[in-house]
PDB file of C-alpha atoms in Angstrom:
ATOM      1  CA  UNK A 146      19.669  10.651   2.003  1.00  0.00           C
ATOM      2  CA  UNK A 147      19.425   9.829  -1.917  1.00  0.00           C
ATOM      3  CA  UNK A 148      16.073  10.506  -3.254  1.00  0.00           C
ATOM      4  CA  UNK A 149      14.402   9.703  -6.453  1.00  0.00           C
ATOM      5  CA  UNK A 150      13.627  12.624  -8.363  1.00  0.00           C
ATOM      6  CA  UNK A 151      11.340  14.013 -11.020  1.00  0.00           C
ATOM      7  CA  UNK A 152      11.023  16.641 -13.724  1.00  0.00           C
ATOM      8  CA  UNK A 153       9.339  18.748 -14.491  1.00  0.00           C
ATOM      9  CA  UNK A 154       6.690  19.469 -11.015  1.00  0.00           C
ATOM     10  CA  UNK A 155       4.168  20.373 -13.319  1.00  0.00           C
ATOM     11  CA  UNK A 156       3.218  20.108 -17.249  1.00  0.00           C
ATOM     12  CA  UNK A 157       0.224  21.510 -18.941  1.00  0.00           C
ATOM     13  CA  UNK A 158      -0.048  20.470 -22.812  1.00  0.00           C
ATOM     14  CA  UNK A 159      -2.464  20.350 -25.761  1.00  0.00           C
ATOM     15  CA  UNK A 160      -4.443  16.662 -26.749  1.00  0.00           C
ATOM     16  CA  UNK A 161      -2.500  15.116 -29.086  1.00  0.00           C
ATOM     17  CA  UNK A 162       1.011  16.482 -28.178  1.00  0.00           C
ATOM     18  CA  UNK A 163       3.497  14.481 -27.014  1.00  0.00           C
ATOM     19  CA  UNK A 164       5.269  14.763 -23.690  1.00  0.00           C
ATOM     20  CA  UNK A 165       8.256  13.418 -21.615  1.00  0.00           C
ATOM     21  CA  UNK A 166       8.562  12.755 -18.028  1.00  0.00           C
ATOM     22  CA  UNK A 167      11.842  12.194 -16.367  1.00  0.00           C
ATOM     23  CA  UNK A 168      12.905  10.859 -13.625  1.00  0.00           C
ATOM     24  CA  UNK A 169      16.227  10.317 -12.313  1.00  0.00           C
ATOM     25  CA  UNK A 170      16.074   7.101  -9.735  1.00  0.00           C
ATOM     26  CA  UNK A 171      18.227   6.670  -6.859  1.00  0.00           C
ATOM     27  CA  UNK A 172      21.806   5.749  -7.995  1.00  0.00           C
ATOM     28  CA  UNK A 173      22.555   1.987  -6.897  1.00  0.00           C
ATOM     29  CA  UNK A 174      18.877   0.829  -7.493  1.00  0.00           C
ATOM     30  CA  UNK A 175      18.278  -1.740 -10.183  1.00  0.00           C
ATOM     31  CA  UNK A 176      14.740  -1.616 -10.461  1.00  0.00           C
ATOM     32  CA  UNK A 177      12.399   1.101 -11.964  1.00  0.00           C
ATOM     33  CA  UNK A 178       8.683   1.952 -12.109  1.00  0.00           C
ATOM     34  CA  UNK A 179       5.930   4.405 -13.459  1.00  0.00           C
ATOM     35  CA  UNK A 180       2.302   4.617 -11.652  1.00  0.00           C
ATOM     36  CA  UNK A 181       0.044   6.876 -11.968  1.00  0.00           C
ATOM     37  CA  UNK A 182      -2.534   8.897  -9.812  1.00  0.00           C
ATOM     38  CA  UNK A 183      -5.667  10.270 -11.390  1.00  0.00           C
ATOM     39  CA  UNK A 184      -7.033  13.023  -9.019  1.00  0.00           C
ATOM     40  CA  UNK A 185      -8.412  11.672  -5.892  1.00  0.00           C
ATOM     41  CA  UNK A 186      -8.172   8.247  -7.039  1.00  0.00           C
ATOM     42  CA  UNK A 187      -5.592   5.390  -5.998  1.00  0.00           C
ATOM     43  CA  UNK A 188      -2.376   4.707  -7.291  1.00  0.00           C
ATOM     44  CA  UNK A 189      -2.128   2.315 -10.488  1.00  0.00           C
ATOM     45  CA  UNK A 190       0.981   0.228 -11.900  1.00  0.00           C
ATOM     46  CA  UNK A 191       1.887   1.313 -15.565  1.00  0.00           C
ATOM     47  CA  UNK A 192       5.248  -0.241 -16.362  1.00  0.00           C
ATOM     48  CA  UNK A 193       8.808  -1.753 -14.556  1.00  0.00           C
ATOM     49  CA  UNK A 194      11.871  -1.703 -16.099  1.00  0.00           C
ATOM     50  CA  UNK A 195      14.736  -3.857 -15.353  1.00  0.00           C
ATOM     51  CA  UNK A 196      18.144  -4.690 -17.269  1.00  0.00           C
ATOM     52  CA  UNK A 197      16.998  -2.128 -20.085  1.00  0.00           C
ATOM     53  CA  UNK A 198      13.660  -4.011 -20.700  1.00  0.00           C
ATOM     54  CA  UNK A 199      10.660  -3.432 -19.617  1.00  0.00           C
ATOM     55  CA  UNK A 200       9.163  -6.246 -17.117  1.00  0.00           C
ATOM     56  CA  UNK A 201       6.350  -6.048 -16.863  1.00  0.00           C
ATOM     57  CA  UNK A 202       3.257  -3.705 -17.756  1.00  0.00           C
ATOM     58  CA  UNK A 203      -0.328  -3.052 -16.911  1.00  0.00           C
ATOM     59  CA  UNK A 204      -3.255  -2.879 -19.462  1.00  0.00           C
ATOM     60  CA  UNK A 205      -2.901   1.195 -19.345  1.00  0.00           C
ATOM     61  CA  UNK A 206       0.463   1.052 -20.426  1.00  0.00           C
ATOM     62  CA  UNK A 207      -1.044   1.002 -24.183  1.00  0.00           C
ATOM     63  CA  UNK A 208       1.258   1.774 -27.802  1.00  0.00           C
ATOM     64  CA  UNK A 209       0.902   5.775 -26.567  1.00  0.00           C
ATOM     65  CA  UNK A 210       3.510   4.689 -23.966  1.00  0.00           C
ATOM     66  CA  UNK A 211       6.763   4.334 -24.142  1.00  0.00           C
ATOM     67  CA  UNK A 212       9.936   4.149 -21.465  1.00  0.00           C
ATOM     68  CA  UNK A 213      13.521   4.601 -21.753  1.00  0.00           C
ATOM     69  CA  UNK A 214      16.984   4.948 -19.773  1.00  0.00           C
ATOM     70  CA  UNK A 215      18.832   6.948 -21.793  1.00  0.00           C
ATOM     71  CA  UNK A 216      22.052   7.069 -20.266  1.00  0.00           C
ATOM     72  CA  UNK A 217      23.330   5.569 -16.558  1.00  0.00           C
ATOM     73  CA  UNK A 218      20.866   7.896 -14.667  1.00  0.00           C
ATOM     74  CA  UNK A 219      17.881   9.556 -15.862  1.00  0.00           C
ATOM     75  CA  UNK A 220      15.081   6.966 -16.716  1.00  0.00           C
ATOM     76  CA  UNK A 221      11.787   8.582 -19.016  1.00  0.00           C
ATOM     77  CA  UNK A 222       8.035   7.939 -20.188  1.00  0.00           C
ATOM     78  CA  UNK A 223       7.209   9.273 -23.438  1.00  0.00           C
ATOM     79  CA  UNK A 224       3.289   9.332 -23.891  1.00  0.00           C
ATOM     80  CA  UNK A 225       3.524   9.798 -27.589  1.00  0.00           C
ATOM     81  CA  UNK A 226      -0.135  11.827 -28.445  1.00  0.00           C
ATOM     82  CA  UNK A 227      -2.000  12.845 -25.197  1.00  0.00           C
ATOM     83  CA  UNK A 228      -5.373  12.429 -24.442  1.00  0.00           C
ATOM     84  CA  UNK A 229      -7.871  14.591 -21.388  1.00  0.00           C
ATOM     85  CA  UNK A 230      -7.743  11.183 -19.653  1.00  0.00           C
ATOM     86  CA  UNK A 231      -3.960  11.178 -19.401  1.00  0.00           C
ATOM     87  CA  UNK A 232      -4.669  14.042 -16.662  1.00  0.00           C
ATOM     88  CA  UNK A 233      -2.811  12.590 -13.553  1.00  0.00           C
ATOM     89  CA  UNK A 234       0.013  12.523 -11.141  1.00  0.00           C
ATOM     90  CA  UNK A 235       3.031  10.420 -12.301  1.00  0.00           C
ATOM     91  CA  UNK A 236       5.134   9.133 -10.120  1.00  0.00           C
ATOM     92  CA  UNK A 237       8.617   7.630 -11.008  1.00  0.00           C
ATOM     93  CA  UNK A 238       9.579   4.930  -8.085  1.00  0.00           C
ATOM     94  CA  UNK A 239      12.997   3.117  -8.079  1.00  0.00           C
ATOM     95  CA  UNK A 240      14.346  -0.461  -5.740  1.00  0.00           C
ATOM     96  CA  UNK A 241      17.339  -1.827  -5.429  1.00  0.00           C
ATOM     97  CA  UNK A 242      15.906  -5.188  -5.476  1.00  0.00           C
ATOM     98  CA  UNK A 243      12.376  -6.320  -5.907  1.00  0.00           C
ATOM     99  CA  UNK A 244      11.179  -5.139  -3.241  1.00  0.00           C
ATOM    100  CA  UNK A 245      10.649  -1.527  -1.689  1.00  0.00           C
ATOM    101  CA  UNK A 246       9.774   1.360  -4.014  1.00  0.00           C
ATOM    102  CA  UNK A 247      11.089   4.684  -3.045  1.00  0.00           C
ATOM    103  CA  UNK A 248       9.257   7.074  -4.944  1.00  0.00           C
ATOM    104  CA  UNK A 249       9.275  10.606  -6.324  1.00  0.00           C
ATOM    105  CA  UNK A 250       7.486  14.196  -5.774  1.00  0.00           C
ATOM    106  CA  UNK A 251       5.377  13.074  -8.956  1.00  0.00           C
ATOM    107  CA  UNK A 252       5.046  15.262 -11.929  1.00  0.00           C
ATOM    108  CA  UNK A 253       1.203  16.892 -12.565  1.00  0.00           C
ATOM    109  CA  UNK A 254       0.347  16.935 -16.045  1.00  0.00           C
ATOM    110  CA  UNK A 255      -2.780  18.444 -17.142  1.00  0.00           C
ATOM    111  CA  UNK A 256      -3.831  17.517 -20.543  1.00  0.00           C
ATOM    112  CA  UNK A 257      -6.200  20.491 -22.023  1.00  0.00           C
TER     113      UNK A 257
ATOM    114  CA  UNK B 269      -5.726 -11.635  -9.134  1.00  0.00           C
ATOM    115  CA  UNK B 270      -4.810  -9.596  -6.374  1.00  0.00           C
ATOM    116  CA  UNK B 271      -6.405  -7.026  -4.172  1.00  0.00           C
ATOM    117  CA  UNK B 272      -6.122  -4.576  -1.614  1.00  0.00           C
ATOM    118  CA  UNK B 273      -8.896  -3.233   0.035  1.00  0.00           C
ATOM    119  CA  UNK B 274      -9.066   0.197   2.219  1.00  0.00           C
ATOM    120  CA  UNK B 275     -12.721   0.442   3.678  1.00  0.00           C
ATOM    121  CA  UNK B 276     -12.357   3.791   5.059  1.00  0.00           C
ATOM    122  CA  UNK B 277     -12.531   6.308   2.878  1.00  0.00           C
ATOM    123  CA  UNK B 278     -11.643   9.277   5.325  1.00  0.00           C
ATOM    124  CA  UNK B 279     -11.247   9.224   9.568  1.00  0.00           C
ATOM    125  CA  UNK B 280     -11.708  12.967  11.206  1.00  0.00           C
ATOM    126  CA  UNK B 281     -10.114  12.788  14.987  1.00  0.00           C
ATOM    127  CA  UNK B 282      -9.278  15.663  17.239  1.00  0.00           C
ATOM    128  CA  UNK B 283      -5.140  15.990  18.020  1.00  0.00           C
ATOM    129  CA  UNK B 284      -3.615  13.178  20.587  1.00  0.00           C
ATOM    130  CA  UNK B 285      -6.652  10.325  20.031  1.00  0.00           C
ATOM    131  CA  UNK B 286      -5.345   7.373  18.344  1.00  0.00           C
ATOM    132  CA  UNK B 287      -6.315   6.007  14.910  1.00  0.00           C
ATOM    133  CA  UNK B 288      -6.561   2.901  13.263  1.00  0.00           C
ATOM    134  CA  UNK B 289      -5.982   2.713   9.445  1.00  0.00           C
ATOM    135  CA  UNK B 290      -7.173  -0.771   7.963  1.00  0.00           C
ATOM    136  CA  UNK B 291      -5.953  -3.332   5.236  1.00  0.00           C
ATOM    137  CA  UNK B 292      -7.576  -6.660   4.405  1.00  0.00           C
ATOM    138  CA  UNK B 293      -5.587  -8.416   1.132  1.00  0.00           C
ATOM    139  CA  UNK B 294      -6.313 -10.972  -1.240  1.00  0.00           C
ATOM    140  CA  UNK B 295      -3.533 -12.872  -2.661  1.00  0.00           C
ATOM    141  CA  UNK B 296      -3.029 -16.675  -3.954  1.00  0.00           C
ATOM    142  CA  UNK B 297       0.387 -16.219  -3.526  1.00  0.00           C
ATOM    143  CA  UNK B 298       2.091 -17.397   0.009  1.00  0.00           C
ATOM    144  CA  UNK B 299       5.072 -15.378  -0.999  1.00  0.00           C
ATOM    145  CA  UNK B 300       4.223 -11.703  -0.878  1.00  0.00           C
ATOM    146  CA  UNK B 301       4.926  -8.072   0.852  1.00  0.00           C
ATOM    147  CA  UNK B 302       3.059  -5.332   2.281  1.00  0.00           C
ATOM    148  CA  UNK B 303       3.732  -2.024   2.510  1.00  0.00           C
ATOM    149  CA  UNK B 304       2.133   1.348   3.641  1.00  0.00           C
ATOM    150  CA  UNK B 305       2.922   4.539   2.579  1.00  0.00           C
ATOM    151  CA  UNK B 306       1.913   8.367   3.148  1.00  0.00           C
ATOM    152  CA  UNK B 307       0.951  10.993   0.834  1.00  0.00           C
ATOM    153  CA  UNK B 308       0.814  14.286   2.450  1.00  0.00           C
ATOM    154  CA  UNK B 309      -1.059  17.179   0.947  1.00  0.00           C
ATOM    155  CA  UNK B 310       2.318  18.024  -0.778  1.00  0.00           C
ATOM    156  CA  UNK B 311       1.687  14.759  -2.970  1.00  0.00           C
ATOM    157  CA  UNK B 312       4.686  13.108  -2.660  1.00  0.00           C
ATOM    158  CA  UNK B 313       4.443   9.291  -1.211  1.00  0.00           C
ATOM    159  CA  UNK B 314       6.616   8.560   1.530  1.00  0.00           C
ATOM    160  CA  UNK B 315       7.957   4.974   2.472  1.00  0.00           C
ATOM    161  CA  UNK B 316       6.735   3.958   5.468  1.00  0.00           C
ATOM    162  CA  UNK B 317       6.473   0.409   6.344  1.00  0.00           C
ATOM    163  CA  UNK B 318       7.160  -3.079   4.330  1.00  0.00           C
ATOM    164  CA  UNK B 319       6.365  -6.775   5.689  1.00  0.00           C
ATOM    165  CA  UNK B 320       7.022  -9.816   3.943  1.00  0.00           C
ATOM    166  CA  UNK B 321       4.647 -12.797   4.542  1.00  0.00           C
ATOM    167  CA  UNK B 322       7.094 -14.630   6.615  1.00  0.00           C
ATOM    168  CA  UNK B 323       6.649 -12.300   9.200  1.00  0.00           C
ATOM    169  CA  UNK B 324       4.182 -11.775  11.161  1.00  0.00           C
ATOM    170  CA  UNK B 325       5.654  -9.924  14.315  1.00  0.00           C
ATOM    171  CA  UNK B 326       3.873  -6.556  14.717  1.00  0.00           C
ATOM    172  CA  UNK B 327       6.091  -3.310  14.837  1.00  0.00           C
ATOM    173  CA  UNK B 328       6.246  -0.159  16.490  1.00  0.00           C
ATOM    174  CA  UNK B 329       8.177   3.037  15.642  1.00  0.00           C
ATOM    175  CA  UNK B 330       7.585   5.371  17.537  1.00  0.00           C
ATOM    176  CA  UNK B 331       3.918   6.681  17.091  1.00  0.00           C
ATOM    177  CA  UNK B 332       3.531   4.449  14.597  1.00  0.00           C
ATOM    178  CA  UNK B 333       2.413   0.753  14.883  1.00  0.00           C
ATOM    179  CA  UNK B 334       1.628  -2.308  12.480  1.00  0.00           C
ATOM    180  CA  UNK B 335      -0.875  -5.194  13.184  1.00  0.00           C
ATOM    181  CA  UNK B 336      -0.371  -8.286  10.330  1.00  0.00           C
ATOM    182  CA  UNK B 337      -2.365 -11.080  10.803  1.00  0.00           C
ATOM    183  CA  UNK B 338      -2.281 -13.325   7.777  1.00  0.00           C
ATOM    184  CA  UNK B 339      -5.556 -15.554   9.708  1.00  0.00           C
ATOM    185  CA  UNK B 340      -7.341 -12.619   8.637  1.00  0.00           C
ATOM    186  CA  UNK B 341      -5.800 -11.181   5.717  1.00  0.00           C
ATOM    187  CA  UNK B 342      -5.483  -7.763   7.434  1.00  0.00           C
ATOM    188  CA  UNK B 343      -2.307  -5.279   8.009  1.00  0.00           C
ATOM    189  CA  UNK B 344      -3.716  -2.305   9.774  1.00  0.00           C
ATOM    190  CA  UNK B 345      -1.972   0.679  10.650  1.00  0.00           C
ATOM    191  CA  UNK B 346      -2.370   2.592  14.016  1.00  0.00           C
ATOM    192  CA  UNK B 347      -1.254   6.116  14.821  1.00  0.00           C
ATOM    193  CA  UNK B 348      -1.085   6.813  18.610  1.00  0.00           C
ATOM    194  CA  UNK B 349      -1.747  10.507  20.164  1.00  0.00           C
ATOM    195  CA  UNK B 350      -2.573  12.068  16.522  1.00  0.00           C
ATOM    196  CA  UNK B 351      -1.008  14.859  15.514  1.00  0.00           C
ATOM    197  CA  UNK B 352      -2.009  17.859  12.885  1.00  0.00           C
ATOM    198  CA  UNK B 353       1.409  16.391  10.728  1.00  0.00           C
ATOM    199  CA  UNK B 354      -0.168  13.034   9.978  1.00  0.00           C
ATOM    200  CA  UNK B 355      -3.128  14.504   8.659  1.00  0.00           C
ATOM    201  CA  UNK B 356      -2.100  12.641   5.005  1.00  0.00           C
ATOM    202  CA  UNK B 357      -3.777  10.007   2.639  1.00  0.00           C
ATOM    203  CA  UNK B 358      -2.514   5.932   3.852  1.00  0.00           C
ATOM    204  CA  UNK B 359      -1.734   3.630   1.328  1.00  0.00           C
ATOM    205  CA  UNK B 360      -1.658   0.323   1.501  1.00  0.00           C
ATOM    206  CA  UNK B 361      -0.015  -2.099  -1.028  1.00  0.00           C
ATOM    207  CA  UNK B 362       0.574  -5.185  -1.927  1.00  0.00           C
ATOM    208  CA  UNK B 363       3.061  -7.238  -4.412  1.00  0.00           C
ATOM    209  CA  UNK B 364       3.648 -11.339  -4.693  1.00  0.00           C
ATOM    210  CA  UNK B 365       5.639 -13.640  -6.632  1.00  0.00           C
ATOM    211  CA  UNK B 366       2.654 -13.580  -9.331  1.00  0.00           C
ATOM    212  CA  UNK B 367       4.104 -10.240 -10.684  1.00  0.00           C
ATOM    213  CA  UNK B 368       7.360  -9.241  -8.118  1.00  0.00           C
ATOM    214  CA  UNK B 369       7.501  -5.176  -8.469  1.00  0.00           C
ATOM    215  CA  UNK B 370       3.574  -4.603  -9.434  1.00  0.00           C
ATOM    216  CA  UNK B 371       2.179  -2.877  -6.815  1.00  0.00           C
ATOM    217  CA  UNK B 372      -1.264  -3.194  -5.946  1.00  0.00           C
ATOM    218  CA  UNK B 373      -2.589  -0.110  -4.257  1.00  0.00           C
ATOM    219  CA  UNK B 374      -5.537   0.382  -2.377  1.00  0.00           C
ATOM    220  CA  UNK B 375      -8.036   3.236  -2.184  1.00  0.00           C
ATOM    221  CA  UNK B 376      -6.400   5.351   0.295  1.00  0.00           C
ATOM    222  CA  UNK B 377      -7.889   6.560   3.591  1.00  0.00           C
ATOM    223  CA  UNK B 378      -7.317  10.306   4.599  1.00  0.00           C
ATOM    224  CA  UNK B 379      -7.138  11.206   7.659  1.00  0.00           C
ATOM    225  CA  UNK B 380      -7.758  14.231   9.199  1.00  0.00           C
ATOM    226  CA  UNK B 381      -6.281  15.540  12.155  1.00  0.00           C
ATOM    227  CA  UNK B 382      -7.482  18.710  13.778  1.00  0.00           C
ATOM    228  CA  UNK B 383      -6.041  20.738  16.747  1.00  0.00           C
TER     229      UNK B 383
END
């Protein structure tokens, strides 16, 4: 069964580096998200991306952000200089319409 | 603005009782879905249910059922004869026409299922 998938599982870095998430969505979908899950908490929209634009984008999803597809399959978020509060679960989701999200294993990034 | 609302922050039951899991939305929208989904202790969230607005039948599969009923906002989620493998954190979401894609979480309710 295609899945979505995510690298890496896990990413420690310093404040104020900049990292990359990636996330390679499930071949035939159209559609594809970021959230994010700060420890214990829920799970919160950052950004959709459709037709090589982004969508549509929540007020987290701030100039430190930034989301790309690349090529045909892998689909990133760049946050550009990292801060302690950028500590969370990221999850990559992908639809083939508008509709259900399938997501990914998430990536942990710990932000020291 | 919309809103999803998970009262219950964390149920404890004993193997084989049943639990219920509970919703209650706020949309303007008449156009929307719902969906619940499962994060096990591994993290990942896992697809479980979707319902559009149109639709209002209730659904089982297998242990799982679904209660919608749009008179009271609510789309609660029951789990018959527990088991220690849906010991997990519920989601319940919620997107509409206002912003098709944006899902609106709620807080989660673990549950806890002990032998």
């Amino acid at each position: 069964e295609p899945e979505v998938t995510q690298t890496p599982s896990h990413q420690v870095t310093q404040m104020g580096q900049e990292v990359i998430l990636r996330c390679v969505p499930i071949s035939n979908h159209l559609y594809f998200y970021w959230y994010r899950q700060i420890l214990g908490q829920k799970v919160e929209f950052l950004v959709s991306f459709y037709n090589n634009e982004i969508s549509e984008k929540s007020e987290i999803f701030d100039d430190q952000f930034s989301v790309e597809r690349p090529d045909g399959s892998n689909f990133t978020l760049k946050i550009r200089s990292t801060k302690l509060e950028d500590s969370a679960m990221y999850f990559c989701a992908s639809s083939e319409a508008d509709e259900t999200q399938y997501f990914g294993p998430g990536t942990r990034l710990l932000v020291l | 603005a919309q809103k999803v609302t998970q009262a219950q922050t964390e149920i404890s039951v004993v193997e084989k009782e049943d639990v219920t899991l509970d919703c209650v939305y706020e949309t303007r929208d008449t156009t929307y879905y719902l969906f619940w989904y499962k994060q096990p202790p591994s993290g990942e969230l896992v697809f479980l249910i979707r319902r559009n607005s149109f639709d209002e039948q209730n659904e089982i599969s297998g242990r799982y059922s679904w209660n919608f009923q749009k008179s009271t906002s609510s789309f609660n989620f029951t789990i018959t004869a527990s088991q220690v493998v849906d010991s997990a954190v519920y989601f319940c979401a919620l997107t509409s026409t206002d912003s098709w894609g944006k899902f609106q979480f709620g807080a989660g309710t673990q549950v806890v299922v002990t032998p």
